[in-house]
Short mmCIF file of C-alpha atoms in Angstrom, two decimals:
data_model
loop_
_atom_site.label_atom_id
_atom_site.label_comp_id
_atom_site.label_asym_id
_atom_site.label_seq_id
_atom_site.Cartn_x
_atom_site.Cartn_y
_atom_site.Cartn_z
CA MET A 230 133.89 117.87 159.41
CA ARG A 231 134.36 117.75 155.65
CA ILE A 232 131.64 118.26 153.03
CA ASN A 233 132.20 117.91 149.29
CA VAL A 234 129.95 120.06 147.10
CA VAL A 235 129.12 119.66 143.39
CA SER A 236 126.87 121.43 140.93
CA ASP A 237 126.10 121.14 137.21
CA VAL A 238 126.77 117.42 137.01
CA HIS A 239 125.20 117.16 133.53
CA GLY A 240 125.50 113.42 133.13
CA ASN A 241 129.00 112.93 134.60
CA SER A 242 128.05 109.86 136.62
CA GLY A 243 131.58 108.42 136.61
CA ALA A 244 133.06 111.37 138.48
CA LEU A 245 129.95 111.67 140.64
CA ALA A 246 130.51 108.15 142.00
CA LYS A 247 133.87 109.36 143.36
CA ALA A 248 132.78 112.83 144.49
CA GLY A 249 132.14 111.84 148.09
CA GLN A 250 135.54 110.25 148.69
CA GLY A 251 137.24 111.54 151.82
CA ALA A 252 134.17 113.53 152.92
CA ASP A 253 131.55 113.04 155.60
CA ALA A 254 128.76 113.97 153.16
CA LEU A 255 128.11 115.14 149.61
CA VAL A 256 126.03 118.20 148.74
CA CYS A 257 124.68 118.41 145.18
CA LEU A 258 123.31 121.71 143.88
CA GLY A 259 121.52 120.31 140.87
CA ASP A 260 121.53 120.12 137.09
CA LEU A 261 121.98 116.37 136.90
CA VAL A 262 120.48 116.10 133.43
CA LEU A 263 122.45 116.61 130.21
CA PHE A 264 120.22 117.95 127.44
CA LEU A 265 123.03 119.36 125.34
CA ASP A 266 126.76 119.73 125.97
CA TYR A 267 127.85 123.13 124.67
CA ALA A 268 131.49 121.96 124.57
CA ASP A 269 130.80 118.61 122.88
CA HIS A 270 127.66 118.79 120.75
CA SER A 271 127.56 115.01 120.33
CA ARG A 272 126.57 114.50 123.98
CA GLY A 273 123.12 114.78 125.49
CA ILE A 274 119.46 114.17 124.84
CA PHE A 275 119.19 116.67 121.97
CA PRO A 276 121.90 115.18 119.69
CA ASP A 277 120.71 111.66 120.53
CA LEU A 278 117.32 112.61 119.10
CA PHE A 279 118.21 115.05 116.32
CA GLY A 280 121.86 114.54 115.43
CA VAL A 281 125.03 116.55 115.88
CA GLU A 282 124.45 118.92 112.94
CA ASN A 283 121.19 120.15 114.45
CA ALA A 284 122.90 120.40 117.84
CA ASP A 285 125.59 122.57 116.24
CA LEU A 286 122.90 124.82 114.76
CA ILE A 287 120.85 125.25 117.91
CA VAL A 288 123.96 126.06 119.97
CA GLU A 289 124.91 128.68 117.37
CA LEU A 290 121.45 130.27 117.56
CA ARG A 291 121.30 130.26 121.35
CA THR A 292 124.83 131.62 121.69
CA ALA A 293 123.85 134.47 119.38
CA ARG A 294 120.76 135.00 121.58
CA ARG A 295 118.50 134.27 118.61
CA PHE A 296 116.09 132.45 120.90
CA ASP A 297 113.00 132.76 118.69
CA GLU A 298 114.87 131.11 115.82
CA ALA A 299 116.14 128.41 118.15
CA ARG A 300 112.60 127.68 119.32
CA ASP A 301 111.37 127.60 115.72
CA LEU A 302 114.09 125.08 114.89
CA GLY A 303 113.12 122.98 117.90
CA ARG A 304 109.44 122.97 116.91
CA ARG A 305 110.30 121.93 113.34
CA LEU A 306 112.55 119.10 114.51
CA TRP A 307 109.93 117.76 116.88
CA SER A 308 107.24 117.93 114.19
CA GLU A 309 109.45 115.81 111.92
CA LEU A 310 110.15 113.24 114.62
CA ALA A 311 107.66 110.40 114.96
CA LEU A 312 107.77 110.57 118.76
CA ASP A 313 105.73 112.35 121.41
CA ARG A 314 107.96 115.11 122.82
CA ASP A 315 107.13 114.66 126.51
CA THR A 316 107.42 110.88 126.32
CA ALA A 317 110.77 111.01 124.53
CA ILE A 318 112.30 113.53 126.93
CA GLU A 319 111.00 111.81 130.03
CA GLY A 320 112.37 108.45 128.88
CA ALA A 321 115.81 109.94 128.26
CA VAL A 322 115.81 111.79 131.58
CA ARG A 323 114.77 108.65 133.42
CA ARG A 324 117.70 106.73 131.95
CA GLN A 325 120.10 109.45 133.11
CA TYR A 326 118.51 109.71 136.58
CA GLU A 327 118.74 105.96 137.15
CA GLU A 328 122.49 106.07 136.59
CA LEU A 329 123.13 109.37 138.38
CA PHE A 330 121.16 108.71 141.55
CA ALA A 331 122.83 105.30 141.82
CA ALA A 332 126.18 107.14 141.90
CA PHE A 333 125.31 109.29 144.92
CA PRO A 334 127.18 108.29 148.09
CA THR A 335 125.55 108.10 151.51
CA PRO A 336 124.77 110.62 152.84
CA THR A 337 123.94 113.05 150.02
CA TYR A 338 121.94 116.25 150.38
CA ALA A 339 120.62 117.48 147.02
CA THR A 340 118.49 120.17 145.45
CA TYR A 341 117.25 120.74 141.90
CA GLY A 342 118.87 122.69 139.09
CA ASN A 343 116.98 124.54 136.40
CA VAL A 344 117.30 121.66 133.90
CA ASP A 345 116.07 119.03 136.37
CA ILE A 346 112.57 117.56 136.58
CA PRO A 347 111.61 117.55 140.29
CA GLY A 348 108.58 115.32 139.82
CA LEU A 349 110.81 112.38 138.92
CA TRP A 350 113.28 112.65 141.79
CA PRO A 351 111.21 110.74 144.41
CA GLU A 352 111.34 107.66 142.17
CA TYR A 353 115.15 107.63 142.05
CA ALA A 354 116.34 109.11 145.35
CA ARG A 355 117.54 106.13 147.39
CA PRO A 356 117.84 105.87 151.17
CA GLY A 357 120.73 108.08 152.16
CA THR A 358 119.86 110.82 149.65
CA THR A 359 117.91 113.72 151.14
CA VAL A 360 116.23 116.09 148.67
CA LEU A 361 115.63 119.63 149.95
CA ASP A 362 114.05 122.71 148.34
CA GLY A 363 113.12 125.69 150.50
CA GLU A 364 114.19 123.55 153.48
CA ARG A 365 116.91 123.35 156.14
CA VAL A 366 119.01 120.55 157.55
CA GLU A 367 121.72 120.37 160.21
CA ILE A 368 125.02 118.82 159.12
CA GLY A 369 127.84 118.57 161.63
CA GLY A 370 126.45 121.34 163.81
CA LEU A 371 125.89 123.84 160.96
CA VAL A 372 122.50 124.68 159.48
CA PHE A 373 122.34 124.33 155.69
CA GLY A 374 119.48 125.87 153.73
CA PHE A 375 118.63 124.71 150.19
CA VAL A 376 116.86 126.54 147.35
CA GLY A 377 116.48 124.66 144.07
CA GLY A 378 115.65 125.61 140.51
CA GLY A 379 116.18 128.74 138.47
CA LEU A 380 114.36 131.90 137.47
CA ARG A 381 112.49 132.33 134.19
CA THR A 382 114.60 132.98 131.10
CA PRO A 383 114.19 132.84 127.30
CA MET A 384 115.81 129.38 127.44
CA ARG A 385 112.65 127.97 129.12
CA THR A 386 114.42 125.13 130.88
CA PRO A 387 112.29 122.63 132.83
CA TYR A 388 112.49 124.01 136.38
CA GLU A 389 112.28 127.77 136.05
CA ILE A 390 109.91 129.53 138.43
CA SER A 391 108.73 133.08 139.09
CA ASP A 392 110.76 135.54 141.13
CA GLU A 393 107.97 135.55 143.74
CA GLU A 394 107.92 131.78 144.14
CA TYR A 395 111.70 131.67 144.38
CA ALA A 396 111.78 134.48 146.96
CA ALA A 397 109.22 132.62 149.09
CA LYS A 398 111.51 129.59 149.25
CA VAL A 399 114.46 131.77 150.28
CA GLU A 400 112.34 133.47 152.94
CA ALA A 401 111.23 130.09 154.34
CA LEU A 402 114.83 129.24 155.25
CA GLY A 403 115.32 132.01 157.78
CA SER A 404 118.90 132.36 159.06
CA VAL A 405 121.30 129.58 158.09
CA ASP A 406 125.03 129.02 158.34
CA VAL A 407 125.41 127.80 154.75
CA LEU A 408 123.02 128.97 152.02
CA CYS A 409 122.94 126.46 149.15
CA SER A 410 121.30 127.21 145.80
CA HIS A 411 121.66 126.27 142.17
CA ILE A 412 121.75 129.82 140.83
CA PRO A 413 123.97 132.59 142.26
CA PRO A 414 122.91 135.75 144.06
CA ASP A 415 122.34 138.66 141.69
CA VAL A 416 125.89 140.04 141.63
CA PRO A 417 127.37 140.88 138.19
CA GLU A 418 130.75 139.28 138.87
CA LEU A 419 129.03 136.03 139.88
CA THR A 420 126.43 135.89 137.10
CA TYR A 421 128.55 136.75 134.03
CA ASP A 422 129.73 133.77 131.96
CA THR A 423 133.01 134.66 130.27
CA VAL A 424 132.71 132.00 127.53
CA ALA A 425 129.03 132.42 126.70
CA ARG A 426 129.63 136.19 127.03
CA ARG A 427 126.34 136.87 128.74
CA PHE A 428 124.83 137.37 132.17
CA GLU A 429 122.90 134.42 133.57
CA ARG A 430 120.00 135.13 135.89
CA GLY A 431 120.93 135.50 139.53
CA SER A 432 118.51 135.94 142.40
CA ARG A 433 117.90 139.28 144.09
CA ALA A 434 116.13 137.38 146.89
CA LEU A 435 119.31 135.39 147.58
CA LEU A 436 121.37 138.58 147.63
CA ASP A 437 118.94 140.28 150.01
CA ALA A 438 118.98 137.24 152.32
CA ILE A 439 122.79 137.21 152.33
CA ARG A 440 122.92 140.87 153.28
CA ARG A 441 120.20 140.48 155.90
CA THR A 442 121.11 137.17 157.59
CA ARG A 443 124.87 137.00 156.90
CA PRO A 444 125.42 133.25 156.47
CA ARG A 445 129.01 132.06 156.67
CA TYR A 446 128.87 130.74 153.11
CA ALA A 447 126.63 131.00 150.05
CA LEU A 448 127.30 128.08 147.69
CA PHE A 449 125.93 127.78 144.14
CA GLY A 450 126.74 126.77 140.55
CA HIS A 451 124.81 127.38 137.30
CA VAL A 452 127.34 129.80 135.73
CA HIS A 453 129.86 127.47 134.13
CA GLN A 454 132.68 129.96 133.48
CA PRO A 455 132.08 132.84 135.91
CA LEU A 456 133.96 136.12 135.93
CA ALA A 457 134.53 135.56 139.67
CA ARG A 458 134.41 132.14 141.27
CA ARG A 459 134.29 133.54 144.79
CA MET A 460 133.89 136.90 146.50
CA ARG A 461 132.66 138.29 149.77
CA VAL A 462 129.32 140.01 150.16
CA GLY A 463 129.45 141.60 153.59
CA GLY A 464 130.50 138.84 155.94
CA THR A 465 129.49 136.00 153.59
CA GLU A 466 131.89 134.05 151.40
CA CYS A 467 130.08 133.47 148.08
CA VAL A 468 131.48 130.49 146.16
CA ASN A 469 130.70 129.05 142.74
CA VAL A 470 131.55 125.42 143.47
CA GLY A 471 132.40 124.71 139.83
CA HIS A 472 131.18 123.12 136.62
CA PHE A 473 131.42 119.51 137.79
CA ALA A 474 130.56 118.05 134.38
CA ALA A 475 133.79 119.51 133.01
CA THR A 476 136.13 119.29 136.00
CA GLY A 477 134.96 116.14 137.79
CA ARG A 478 136.19 117.75 141.01
CA PRO A 479 134.06 118.72 144.03
CA TRP A 480 134.60 121.85 146.09
CA THR A 481 135.34 121.11 149.75
CA LEU A 482 134.09 122.84 152.89
CA GLU A 483 135.78 121.93 156.17
CA TRP A 484 135.10 123.04 159.74
#
């Protein structure tokens, strides 16, 4: 059995259409939407609306962790734009989702990332794409558990939830063979981004579940340039499956 796994797709529909080649199924760990490409500031919803110069500025502020100033800039830009914010963002996200969901092979098992909008997924998930969040599914004799979204941060991305709500979803899975999430367990080597030079939020609930239930694998993304791409926690192999938007390459699990 061969499963290809991707995360942090961020608009890369061309590579996504090929991501299932040679595999029995594709697993997607979220972040389909591209709001702003930190490597190429001309790509994404933000520069489409406000231009590259403003994208350069907001990346500079966020990278310096000047989040209040970044939010002030965002509010000013929206006030100057003759468009309703929610309507503009939803329209742009819908255009991306239409293209991205059409690229999913059959079968695909997917969960949400922190920049995704879960309420829109039922409109775009086609037959053959199974969306799971706080749920389990058997694939090739192994039980996969899925936990979508992220925890609350100063970035205030669309699908951030409380630690308690996230922990409840992890708890609902029980024991699984493969634990799939968008964010990593709360381990410093797995949460530190070496380019952004900061720790992203990892989940203590995921780490506790790994130590308690000992799945064979814990698969995740979210941290684009991690200090460690894989390490063992007890008997569990923890793997950052990669920044698919940049690499275009899935990570493969075979058994």
